[in-house]
CSV table of C-alpha atoms and ligand atoms in Angstrom, one decimal:
chain,number,residue,atom,x,y,z
A,34,MET,CA,-41.6,-2.2,29.1
A,35,LYS,CA,-38.5,-0.7,27.4
A,36,SER,CA,-37.4,-1.8,23.9
A,37,ARG,CA,-33.8,-2.8,23.3
A,38,GLU,CA,-33.1,0.6,21.9
A,39,GLU,CA,-34.7,2.4,24.8
A,40,TYR,CA,-32.6,0.4,27.1
A,41,ILE,CA,-29.4,1.3,25.4
A,42,ASP,CA,-30.4,5.0,25.2
A,43,SER,CA,-31.1,4.9,29.0
A,44,LEU,CA,-27.6,3.7,29.6
A,45,ARG,CA,-26.2,6.6,27.5
A,46,ARG,CA,-27.8,9.0,30.0
A,47,LEU,CA,-25.9,7.5,32.9
A,48,ASN,CA,-22.8,9.2,34.1
A,49,LEU,CA,-20.7,6.4,35.5
A,50,GLU,CA,-17.1,6.8,36.8
A,51,VAL,CA,-15.4,3.8,35.1
A,52,TYR,CA,-11.8,2.7,34.8
A,53,MET,CA,-10.3,0.1,32.4
A,54,PHE,CA,-6.6,-0.7,31.8
A,55,GLY,CA,-5.7,2.1,34.2
A,56,GLU,CA,-7.6,4.9,32.4
A,57,ARG,CA,-11.0,6.5,32.8
A,58,ILE,CA,-13.4,5.6,30.0
A,59,THR,CA,-16.4,7.7,29.0
A,60,ASP,CA,-17.6,6.0,25.9
A,61,ILE,CA,-19.0,3.1,27.9
A,62,VAL,CA,-22.0,2.2,25.8
A,63,ASP,CA,-19.9,2.0,22.6
A,64,HIS,CA,-16.7,0.6,24.1
A,65,PRO,CA,-15.8,-2.7,22.3
A,66,MET,CA,-14.9,-4.3,25.7
A,67,VAL,CA,-18.4,-3.5,27.0
A,68,VAL,CA,-20.7,-3.9,24.0
A,69,PRO,CA,-21.0,-7.7,24.0
A,70,SER,CA,-22.1,-7.7,27.6
A,71,MET,CA,-24.5,-4.9,27.0
A,72,ASN,CA,-25.9,-6.9,24.1
A,73,ALA,CA,-26.6,-9.8,26.4
A,74,VAL,CA,-28.6,-7.6,28.8
A,75,ALA,CA,-30.3,-6.0,25.9
A,76,ALA,CA,-31.5,-9.4,24.9
A,77,THR,CA,-33.6,-9.5,28.1
A,78,TYR,CA,-35.5,-6.6,26.6
A,79,GLU,CA,-35.5,-7.9,23.1
A,80,LEU,CA,-37.1,-11.2,24.1
A,81,ALA,CA,-39.6,-9.7,26.6
A,82,HIS,CA,-42.8,-11.1,25.2
A,83,GLY,CA,-44.8,-14.2,26.0
A,84,ASP,CA,-45.4,-15.6,29.5
A,85,ILE,CA,-41.9,-16.9,30.2
A,86,MET,CA,-40.2,-13.6,29.8
A,87,THR,CA,-43.0,-11.3,31.1
A,88,ALA,CA,-45.3,-11.4,34.1
A,89,THR,CA,-48.2,-9.4,35.7
A,90,SER,CA,-47.0,-7.0,38.4
A,91,HIS,CA,-48.8,-7.8,41.7
A,92,LEU,CA,-48.4,-4.1,42.5
A,93,THR,CA,-49.9,-2.4,39.5
A,94,GLY,CA,-51.4,-5.2,37.4
A,95,ALA,CA,-49.2,-4.0,34.5
A,96,ARG,CA,-47.3,-6.4,32.1
A,97,ILE,CA,-43.7,-6.3,33.2
A,98,ASN,CA,-40.4,-7.9,32.4
A,99,ARG,CA,-40.1,-11.1,34.5
A,100,PHE,CA,-36.6,-9.9,35.6
A,101,THR,CA,-38.4,-7.2,37.7
A,102,HIS,CA,-41.2,-9.5,39.0
A,103,ILE,CA,-41.9,-10.8,42.5
A,104,HIS,CA,-42.7,-14.5,42.4
A,105,ARG,CA,-46.3,-14.9,43.5
A,106,SER,CA,-46.8,-18.6,42.7
A,107,THR,CA,-45.1,-21.9,42.1
A,108,GLU,CA,-45.7,-21.3,38.4
A,109,ASP,CA,-43.8,-18.0,38.6
A,110,LEU,CA,-40.8,-19.8,40.1
A,111,VAL,CA,-40.9,-22.5,37.4
A,112,LYS,CA,-41.1,-19.9,34.7
A,113,LYS,CA,-38.1,-18.2,36.2
A,114,SER,CA,-36.0,-21.4,35.8
A,115,ARG,CA,-37.3,-21.7,32.2
A,116,MET,CA,-36.4,-18.1,31.4
A,117,GLU,CA,-32.9,-18.7,32.8
A,118,ARG,CA,-32.3,-21.6,30.5
A,119,LEU,CA,-33.8,-19.9,27.5
A,120,MET,CA,-31.7,-16.8,27.9
A,121,GLY,CA,-28.5,-18.9,28.5
A,122,ALA,CA,-29.0,-20.8,25.3
A,123,TYR,CA,-29.9,-17.6,23.4
A,124,THR,CA,-26.9,-15.6,24.5
A,125,GLY,CA,-24.4,-18.4,25.3
A,126,THR,CA,-23.2,-16.2,28.2
A,127,CYS,CA,-24.2,-14.5,31.4
A,128,PHE,CA,-27.0,-12.0,30.7
A,129,GLN,CA,-26.4,-10.3,34.1
A,130,ARG,CA,-30.0,-9.4,35.1
A,131,CYS,CA,-30.8,-12.3,37.4
A,132,ALA,CA,-29.0,-11.3,40.6
A,133,GLY,CA,-31.0,-8.0,40.6
A,134,MET,CA,-34.3,-10.0,40.3
A,135,ASP,CA,-33.1,-12.3,43.1
A,136,ALA,CA,-32.3,-9.4,45.4
A,137,LEU,CA,-35.7,-7.8,44.7
A,138,ASN,CA,-37.4,-11.1,45.7
A,139,THR,CA,-35.2,-11.5,48.7
A,140,LEU,CA,-35.9,-8.0,50.0
A,141,SER,CA,-39.6,-8.4,49.4
A,142,VAL,CA,-39.5,-11.3,52.0
A,143,VAL,CA,-36.9,-9.9,54.4
A,144,THR,CA,-38.1,-6.3,54.7
A,145,TYR,CA,-41.6,-7.7,55.6
A,146,ASP,CA,-40.1,-9.9,58.2
A,147,ILE,CA,-38.0,-7.2,59.8
A,148,ASP,CA,-41.0,-4.9,60.0
A,149,ARG,CA,-43.0,-7.6,61.8
A,150,VAL,CA,-40.3,-7.7,64.5
A,151,TYR,CA,-39.4,-4.0,64.8
A,152,GLY,CA,-42.5,-2.2,63.5
A,153,SER,CA,-40.2,-0.5,61.0
A,154,ARG,CA,-41.2,0.8,57.5
A,155,TYR,CA,-38.7,-1.0,55.3
A,156,HIS,CA,-41.3,-3.0,53.4
A,157,GLU,CA,-43.3,0.1,52.4
A,158,ARG,CA,-40.0,1.8,51.2
A,159,PHE,CA,-39.0,-1.3,49.3
A,160,LEU,CA,-42.3,-1.6,47.5
A,161,LYS,CA,-42.0,2.0,46.3
A,162,PHE,CA,-38.6,1.2,45.0
A,163,LEU,CA,-39.8,-2.0,43.4
A,164,GLN,CA,-42.7,-0.2,41.6
A,165,TYR,CA,-40.2,2.3,40.2
A,166,VAL,CA,-38.0,-0.5,39.0
A,167,GLN,CA,-40.9,-2.3,37.4
A,168,GLU,CA,-42.4,0.9,35.8
A,169,GLN,CA,-39.0,2.0,34.4
A,170,ASP,CA,-38.1,-1.6,33.5
A,171,LEU,CA,-34.6,-1.2,35.1
A,172,VAL,CA,-31.6,-3.5,35.4
A,173,CYS,CA,-30.5,-3.9,39.0
A,174,ASP,CA,-27.0,-5.0,39.9
A,175,ALA,CA,-27.2,-7.0,43.2
A,176,ALA,CA,-24.0,-6.2,45.1
A,177,MET,CA,-23.3,-8.8,47.7
A,178,THR,CA,-19.6,-9.9,47.8
A,179,ASP,CA,-17.4,-7.7,50.0
A,180,ALA,CA,-13.6,-7.5,49.8
A,181,LYS,CA,-13.6,-9.6,53.0
A,182,GLY,CA,-9.9,-9.0,53.9
A,183,ASP,CA,-8.6,-11.6,56.3
A,184,ARG,CA,-11.1,-14.5,55.8
A,185,ARG,CA,-10.6,-15.7,59.4
A,186,LEU,CA,-11.8,-12.4,60.9
A,187,ARG,CA,-15.4,-11.0,61.2
A,188,PRO,CA,-16.2,-7.6,59.7
A,189,ALA,CA,-15.7,-5.7,62.9
A,190,GLN,CA,-12.4,-7.5,63.6
A,191,GLN,CA,-10.6,-6.5,60.3
A,192,ALA,CA,-7.5,-4.4,60.4
A,193,ASP,CA,-9.1,-2.2,57.7
A,194,PRO,CA,-12.7,-1.4,58.7
A,195,ASP,CA,-13.7,-1.1,55.0
A,196,MET,CA,-13.2,-4.7,54.1
A,197,TYR,CA,-17.0,-5.1,54.5
A,198,THR,CA,-19.3,-2.3,53.3
A,199,HIS,CA,-20.6,-0.3,56.3
A,200,VAL,CA,-22.3,2.8,57.6
A,201,VAL,CA,-19.8,5.5,58.4
A,202,ASN,CA,-22.2,8.3,59.1
A,203,GLU,CA,-25.9,8.7,59.8
A,204,GLY,CA,-28.1,11.8,59.7
A,205,SER,CA,-31.8,12.7,59.6
A,206,ASP,CA,-31.9,12.5,55.8
A,207,GLY,CA,-29.9,9.2,55.3
A,208,ILE,CA,-26.7,7.3,55.7
A,209,VAL,CA,-23.2,7.5,54.3
A,210,VAL,CA,-21.6,4.1,53.3
A,211,ARG,CA,-18.1,3.0,52.5
A,212,GLY,CA,-16.6,-0.2,51.2
A,213,ALA,CA,-16.4,-2.2,48.0
A,214,LYS,CA,-18.3,-5.0,46.3
A,215,LEU,CA,-16.3,-7.4,44.1
A,216,HIS,CA,-17.1,-9.4,41.0
A,217,GLN,CA,-20.1,-7.2,40.2
A,218,THR,CA,-21.7,-8.9,37.2
A,219,GLY,CA,-22.9,-6.5,34.5
A,220,ALA,CA,-22.4,-3.4,36.7
A,221,LEU,CA,-21.8,-1.1,33.8
A,222,ASN,CA,-25.1,-2.2,32.2
A,223,SER,CA,-27.1,-1.5,35.3
A,224,HIS,CA,-29.4,1.4,36.3
A,225,GLU,CA,-29.5,0.6,40.0
A,226,ILE,CA,-27.2,-1.1,42.5
A,227,ILE,CA,-28.9,-3.0,45.3
A,228,VAL,CA,-26.5,-3.6,48.1
A,229,VAL,CA,-27.0,-6.5,50.5
A,230,PRO,CA,-24.7,-8.0,53.2
A,231,THR,CA,-22.4,-10.8,52.3
A,232,ARG,CA,-22.5,-12.9,55.5
A,233,ALA,CA,-24.2,-13.4,58.8
A,234,MET,CA,-23.5,-10.6,61.3
A,235,ARG,CA,-23.2,-10.4,65.1
A,236,GLU,CA,-24.1,-7.5,67.4
A,237,GLU,CA,-20.6,-6.0,67.0
A,238,ASP,CA,-20.9,-6.1,63.2
A,239,ARG,CA,-24.2,-4.2,63.2
A,240,ASP,CA,-22.8,-1.2,61.1
A,241,TYR,CA,-22.2,-3.8,58.4
A,242,ALA,CA,-25.7,-5.2,58.4
A,243,ILE,CA,-27.1,-2.9,55.7
A,244,SER,CA,-29.1,-3.0,52.6
A,245,PHE,CA,-29.9,-0.2,50.2
A,246,ALA,CA,-30.3,0.8,46.6
A,247,VAL,CA,-28.6,3.7,44.8
A,248,PRO,CA,-28.7,4.8,41.1
A,249,SER,CA,-25.6,3.4,39.4
A,250,ASP,CA,-24.2,6.8,38.7
A,251,THR,CA,-24.4,8.1,42.2
A,252,LYS,CA,-21.5,10.3,43.3
A,253,GLY,CA,-18.8,8.2,45.0
A,254,VAL,CA,-19.5,5.0,43.2
A,255,ILE,CA,-16.5,4.0,41.2
A,256,TYR,CA,-16.2,1.1,38.7
A,257,ILE,CA,-13.0,-0.8,37.9
A,258,TYR,CA,-13.4,-3.2,35.0
A,259,GLY,CA,-12.2,-6.7,35.6
A,260,ARG,CA,-10.1,-8.6,33.0
A,261,GLN,CA,-11.1,-11.9,31.4
A,262,PRO,CA,-9.0,-14.4,29.4
A,263,SER,CA,-8.6,-13.4,25.8
A,264,ASP,CA,-10.6,-10.2,26.4
A,265,THR,CA,-8.5,-8.0,24.1
A,266,ARG,CA,-9.7,-10.1,21.1
A,267,LYS,CA,-12.8,-7.8,21.5
A,268,LEU,CA,-10.5,-4.9,20.6
A,269,GLU,CA,-9.5,-6.4,17.3
A,270,GLU,CA,-11.4,-5.7,14.1
A,271,LYS,CA,-14.6,-7.8,14.0
A,272,THR,CA,-13.4,-11.3,13.9
A,273,TYR,CA,-14.8,-14.8,14.6
A,274,ASP,CA,-11.7,-15.4,16.8
A,275,VAL,CA,-13.9,-14.0,19.6
A,276,GLY,CA,-15.9,-17.2,19.5
A,277,ASN,CA,-19.3,-15.8,20.5
A,278,LEU,CA,-19.9,-13.1,17.9
A,279,PHE,CA,-22.6,-11.2,19.7
A,280,TYR,CA,-22.6,-11.6,23.5
A,281,GLY,CA,-20.4,-11.6,26.5
A,282,GLY,CA,-20.3,-10.7,30.2
A,283,HIS,CA,-18.2,-8.5,32.4
A,284,GLU,CA,-17.5,-7.9,36.1
A,285,CYS,CA,-16.4,-4.9,38.0
A,286,LEU,CA,-14.8,-4.0,41.3
A,287,VAL,CA,-17.3,-1.4,42.6
A,288,VAL,CA,-16.0,1.1,45.2
A,289,PHE,CA,-18.4,3.0,47.5
A,290,ASP,CA,-16.3,6.0,48.5
A,291,ASP,CA,-18.5,7.6,51.1
A,292,VAL,CA,-21.8,7.3,49.2
A,293,PHE,CA,-24.9,9.0,50.5
A,294,VAL,CA,-28.1,7.0,50.6
A,295,PRO,CA,-31.4,8.7,51.5
A,296,TRP,CA,-33.5,6.8,54.1
A,297,GLN,CA,-36.2,6.2,51.4
A,298,ARG,CA,-33.7,3.8,49.8
A,299,VAL,CA,-32.4,2.0,52.9
A,300,PHE,CA,-34.0,-1.5,53.4
A,301,MET,CA,-32.0,-2.7,56.4
A,302,CYS,CA,-29.9,-0.7,58.8
A,303,ARG,CA,-28.2,-2.6,61.7
A,304,GLU,CA,-30.8,-5.3,62.2
A,305,HIS,CA,-27.8,-7.7,62.3
A,306,GLU,CA,-29.9,-10.8,63.2
A,307,PHE,CA,-31.6,-10.6,59.8
A,308,ALA,CA,-28.4,-10.6,57.8
A,309,ALA,CA,-28.0,-14.4,57.8
A,310,ASP,CA,-31.5,-14.9,56.7
A,311,LEU,CA,-31.1,-12.3,53.9
A,312,VAL,CA,-27.9,-14.0,52.7
A,313,GLU,CA,-29.4,-17.4,52.8
A,314,ARG,CA,-32.5,-16.4,50.8
A,315,PHE,CA,-30.6,-14.5,48.2
A,316,ALA,CA,-28.2,-17.4,47.8
A,317,SER,CA,-31.0,-19.8,47.4
A,318,TYR,CA,-32.9,-17.7,44.8
A,319,HIS,CA,-29.7,-17.1,42.9
A,320,ARG,CA,-28.7,-20.8,43.0
A,321,GLN,CA,-32.0,-21.5,41.3
A,322,SER,CA,-31.0,-18.9,38.7
A,323,TYR,CA,-28.0,-21.1,37.7
A,324,ALA,CA,-30.3,-22.9,35.2
A,325,CYS,CA,-28.6,-20.2,33.0
A,326,LYS,CA,-25.7,-22.7,32.9
A,327,ALA,CA,-27.9,-25.4,31.4
A,328,GLY,CA,-28.6,-22.9,28.6
A,329,MET,CA,-24.9,-22.3,28.1
A,330,GLY,CA,-24.5,-26.1,28.3
A,331,ASP,CA,-27.0,-26.4,25.4
A,332,VAL,CA,-24.7,-24.2,23.3
A,333,LEU,CA,-21.6,-26.2,24.2
A,334,ILE,CA,-23.2,-29.5,23.5
A,335,GLY,CA,-24.4,-28.2,20.2
A,336,ALA,CA,-20.9,-27.0,19.4
A,337,ALA,CA,-19.4,-30.4,20.4
A,338,GLN,CA,-21.9,-32.2,18.1
A,339,LEU,CA,-21.0,-29.9,15.2
A,340,ILE,CA,-17.3,-30.3,15.6
A,341,ALA,CA,-17.7,-34.1,15.8
A,342,GLU,CA,-19.6,-33.9,12.5
A,343,TYR,CA,-17.0,-31.6,10.9
A,344,ASN,CA,-14.2,-33.9,12.1
A,345,GLY,CA,-16.0,-36.9,10.7
A,346,ILE,CA,-16.3,-38.7,14.1
A,347,ALA,CA,-20.0,-38.1,15.0
A,348,ASP,CA,-20.8,-41.8,14.6
A,349,VAL,CA,-17.9,-43.2,16.6
A,350,PRO,CA,-19.4,-44.9,19.6
A,351,HIS,CA,-17.4,-43.2,22.3
A,352,VAL,CA,-18.2,-39.8,20.8
A,353,ARG,CA,-21.9,-40.6,20.6
A,354,ASP,CA,-21.6,-41.7,24.3
A,355,LYS,CA,-20.0,-38.5,25.3
A,356,ILE,CA,-22.7,-36.4,23.7
A,357,VAL,CA,-25.3,-38.4,25.6
A,358,GLU,CA,-23.3,-38.0,28.8
A,359,MET,CA,-23.0,-34.3,28.3
A,360,SER,CA,-26.8,-34.1,27.8
A,361,HIS,CA,-27.5,-36.2,30.8
A,362,LEU,CA,-25.3,-34.0,33.0
A,363,ASN,CA,-26.6,-30.7,31.6
A,364,GLU,CA,-30.2,-31.8,32.1
A,365,THR,CA,-29.3,-32.6,35.7
A,366,ILE,CA,-28.7,-28.9,36.3
A,367,PHE,CA,-32.1,-28.0,34.9
A,368,CYS,CA,-33.9,-30.8,36.8
A,369,CYS,CA,-32.5,-29.4,40.1
A,370,SER,CA,-33.5,-25.8,39.2
A,371,LEU,CA,-37.0,-26.9,38.3
A,372,ALA,CA,-37.3,-29.1,41.4
A,373,CYS,CA,-36.5,-26.3,43.8
A,374,ALA,CA,-39.1,-24.2,42.0
A,375,TYR,CA,-41.8,-26.8,42.1
A,376,GLU,CA,-41.1,-27.4,45.8
A,377,GLY,CA,-41.2,-23.7,46.6
A,378,ALA,CA,-43.7,-22.2,49.0
A,379,PRO,CA,-45.1,-18.8,50.0
A,380,GLU,CA,-43.6,-16.6,52.7
A,381,PRO,CA,-45.6,-14.3,55.1
A,382,SER,CA,-45.1,-11.5,52.6
A,383,GLY,CA,-46.8,-13.5,49.9
A,384,THR,CA,-43.6,-14.0,47.9
A,385,TYR,CA,-42.9,-17.5,46.8
A,386,TYR,CA,-39.5,-18.9,48.0
A,387,VAL,CA,-37.7,-21.8,46.4
A,388,ASN,CA,-36.9,-25.0,48.3
A,389,SER,CA,-33.5,-24.0,49.7
A,390,LEU,CA,-32.0,-27.5,50.0
A,391,MET,CA,-32.8,-28.3,46.4
A,392,ALA,CA,-31.5,-24.9,45.2
A,393,ASN,CA,-28.2,-25.6,46.9
A,394,ILE,CA,-28.1,-29.1,45.3
A,395,ALA,CA,-28.7,-27.4,41.9
A,396,LYS,CA,-25.8,-25.0,42.4
A,397,LEU,CA,-23.4,-27.6,43.8
A,398,HIS,CA,-23.9,-29.6,40.6
A,399,VAL,CA,-23.2,-26.4,38.6
A,400,THR,CA,-19.8,-26.1,40.3
A,401,ARG,CA,-18.8,-29.4,38.7
A,402,ILE,CA,-20.9,-30.2,35.6
A,403,PRO,CA,-19.7,-27.4,33.3
A,404,TYR,CA,-16.1,-28.4,33.9
A,405,GLU,CA,-16.9,-31.9,33.0
A,406,LEU,CA,-18.7,-30.8,29.9
A,407,ALA,CA,-15.8,-28.6,28.9
A,408,ARG,CA,-13.4,-31.5,29.3
A,409,MET,CA,-15.5,-33.7,27.0
A,410,SER,CA,-15.9,-31.0,24.5
A,411,HIS,CA,-12.1,-30.7,24.3
A,412,GLU,CA,-11.7,-34.4,23.8
A,413,ILE,CA,-14.2,-34.3,20.9
A,414,ALA,CA,-12.8,-31.1,19.3
A,415,GLY,CA,-9.1,-32.1,19.4
A,416,GLY,CA,-6.1,-29.9,19.8
A,417,ALA,CA,-7.1,-27.4,17.1
A,418,VAL,CA,-9.4,-25.9,19.8
A,419,VAL,CA,-6.3,-24.0,21.0
A,420,THR,CA,-4.0,-24.0,17.9
A,421,ALA,CA,-6.2,-22.9,15.0
A,422,PRO,CA,-4.8,-20.0,13.0
A,423,ALA,CA,-6.5,-16.6,13.2
A,424,GLU,CA,-9.2,-15.4,10.9
A,425,LYS,CA,-6.7,-12.9,9.4
A,426,ASP,CA,-4.5,-15.9,8.3
A,427,LEU,CA,-7.4,-17.4,6.5
A,428,ARG,CA,-8.0,-14.1,4.7
A,429,ASN,CA,-4.3,-13.6,3.9
A,430,PRO,CA,-3.7,-13.8,0.1
A,431,ARG,CA,-0.4,-15.8,0.4
A,432,ILE,CA,-1.3,-18.3,3.2
A,433,GLY,CA,-5.1,-18.3,3.2
A,434,LYS,CA,-5.2,-21.3,0.8
A,435,TYR,CA,-3.1,-23.4,3.1
A,436,VAL,CA,-5.3,-22.6,6.1
A,437,GLU,CA,-8.3,-23.5,4.0
A,438,LYS,CA,-6.7,-26.7,2.8
A,439,TYR,CA,-5.2,-28.0,6.0
A,440,MET,CA,-7.7,-26.9,8.6
A,441,LYS,CA,-10.5,-28.8,6.9
A,442,GLY,CA,-12.1,-31.9,8.4
A,443,VAL,CA,-14.7,-33.6,6.2
A,444,ALA,CA,-14.5,-32.6,2.5
A,445,ASP,CA,-17.8,-30.8,2.2
A,446,VAL,CA,-17.4,-28.4,5.2
A,447,PRO,CA,-15.2,-25.4,4.6
A,448,ALA,CA,-12.3,-24.8,7.0
A,449,GLU,CA,-13.8,-21.5,8.1
A,450,THR,CA,-17.0,-23.2,9.3
A,451,ARG,CA,-14.9,-25.7,11.3
A,452,MET,CA,-12.7,-23.0,12.8
A,453,ARG,CA,-15.8,-20.9,13.8
A,454,VAL,CA,-17.0,-23.8,15.9
A,455,LEU,CA,-13.5,-24.4,17.3
A,456,ARG,CA,-13.3,-20.8,18.4
A,457,LEU,CA,-16.8,-21.0,20.0
A,458,ILE,CA,-15.7,-24.0,22.1
A,459,GLU,CA,-12.4,-22.2,22.9
A,460,GLY,CA,-14.2,-19.1,24.0
A,461,LEU,CA,-16.8,-20.9,26.1
A,462,THR,CA,-14.3,-23.1,27.9
A,463,MET,CA,-11.0,-21.1,27.9
A,464,GLY,CA,-11.6,-17.6,26.6
A,465,MET,CA,-13.7,-14.7,27.8
A,466,GLY,CA,-16.9,-16.9,27.6
A,467,ALA,CA,-15.2,-19.3,30.1
A,468,ALA,CA,-15.3,-16.6,32.8
A,469,CYS,CA,-19.1,-16.8,32.6
A,470,TYR,CA,-19.3,-20.6,32.1
A,471,LEU,CA,-16.6,-22.0,34.3
A,472,PRO,CA,-15.3,-19.9,37.2
A,473,GLU,CA,-18.7,-18.3,37.5
A,474,SER,CA,-20.2,-21.7,37.8
A,475,MET,CA,-17.7,-22.4,40.6
A,476,HIS,CA,-18.0,-19.2,42.5
A,477,GLY,CA,-21.1,-17.3,41.3
A,478,ALA,CA,-24.0,-17.5,43.9
A,479,GLY,CA,-21.4,-18.7,46.3
A,480,SER,CA,-18.5,-21.2,46.1
A,481,PRO,CA,-19.1,-24.9,46.6
A,482,GLN,CA,-18.3,-25.0,50.3
A,483,ALA,CA,-21.1,-22.5,50.9
A,484,GLN,CA,-23.6,-24.9,49.3
A,485,ARG,CA,-22.1,-27.8,51.3
A,486,ILE,CA,-22.7,-26.0,54.6
A,487,MET,CA,-26.3,-25.3,53.7
A,488,ILE,CA,-26.9,-28.8,52.5
A,489,GLY,CA,-25.4,-30.1,55.7
A,490,ARG,CA,-27.7,-27.9,57.7
A,491,GLN,CA,-30.8,-28.8,55.8
A,492,ALA,CA,-30.3,-32.5,55.2
A,493,ASN,CA,-32.5,-33.5,58.2
A,494,LEU,CA,-30.2,-36.3,59.4
A,495,ALA,CA,-32.5,-36.9,62.4
A,496,ALA,CA,-35.4,-38.1,60.1
A,497,LYS,CA,-33.0,-40.2,58.1
A,498,LYS,CA,-31.6,-41.9,61.3
A,499,LYS,CA,-35.1,-42.5,62.5
A,500,ALA,CA,-36.0,-44.3,59.3
A,501,ALA,CA,-32.9,-46.5,59.6
A,502,ARG,CA,-33.5,-47.2,63.4
A,503,ARG,CA,-37.1,-48.2,62.7
A,504,LEU,CA,-36.1,-50.7,60.0
A,505,CYS,CA,-33.4,-52.4,62.1
A,506,GLY,CA,-35.4,-52.5,65.3
A,507,ILE,CA,-33.4,-50.0,67.4
A,508,ASP,CA,-36.4,-48.0,68.4
B,1521,SF4,FE1,-27.8,-14.7,35.6
B,1521,SF4,FE2,-26.4,-16.9,35.4
B,1521,SF4,FE3,-25.3,-14.5,35.0
B,1521,SF4,FE4,-25.9,-15.2,37.5
B,1521,SF4,S1,-24.4,-16.3,36.2
B,1521,SF4,S2,-26.4,-13.3,36.5
B,1521,SF4,S3,-27.8,-16.4,37.1
B,1521,SF4,S4,-26.9,-15.5,33.8
B,1522,FE,FE1,-23.3,-14.7,38.7
């Protein structure tokens, strides 16, 4: 396994084409806008010891980072949920390595299933790629969400054929692909990009039913860095005004401008009837991963309790109640993530798959609970969460004493201590940390309606009606 330093060095060797604020940037690894997110991924290397964060490769028997592991038991699935929470609480942000793990597990199932129908060799290719990822201890960005254009139209019906990533050319040595993937979490911190389809496909969409992996610095792959609220605070001299001092996340718009992919790295090509299955499995695995938000919730609840103490209101009954309510809601996320793991079962490939219904329930809770937690944290923290002066004001020789005097809560806690927590709450719920905690909770791993559709499909109403009919004597 790589050390934190080896990971960072390996990023330095990449030659990515990246744009930010309209300009090409080349100092990616040291760029202040990128460093916090890189630190968060680096933490997955730093903490890679013990049996939560590491596993035994079923391919080689070697000790590997769990983020590159294929789940081979219920216990593996449960440890994955625990790892997600642990990392979320440690970094207080999105640590960006889960979607890659979820794509690897999905492909380990789906390539096997495609081969069983078509006699193709996708699984063998995939396992070779997997072994490479495990041995090199790589970060994979799982690229699912296409541009989508007019949402009413299918991929092949779009006015612009590139609204969904597709094959534009095919030869004896590989395929050429064009399109874009949006909201790519941690793209600049990744060694590999694993592309998967974003929706179910029909026969006429077959050129869009593709999956493959390319090294992140492949020619034709272009990264456009996405903005987040208060992101330029990262460009200021080191200041606690950023909230989370160490970690952050980022997303990119990733363009595939006629990118060549050798056959060895193609894991699905035009088997359109498997696209829905692939999407559903990836979604379920990734919805389990959202135990990360319970970890972030731990940080927010901790910060809410601290600010209650610094404000002198920790013993007020409604505040105590709110902290209990926050804990109850946050544990609900974790309960659901654990439940879908415990109810998981093996697929024909030997990979363990989560209980999809429960994974969707978990994620649907995640689209609501963090917002509710944010609301309660604001109520407890008070308005200073958005009005506190800057760290530089506190350090100013003329006005610093006023900031110190009037930004205090209880007498024995310095104003700076109180303002650090206020900034952390601000960052988590309204600043750049909020991108990871709130809208990502809403839309990451699919927006709430996507979960409702899957819950509707899997709720087994026939069995429920039967139970009701029996008890009232209809049958
Ligand atoms: Fe992992 Fe959570 Fe970030 Fe998704 S949102 S990549 S599950 S930390
Ligand atoms: Fe995400």
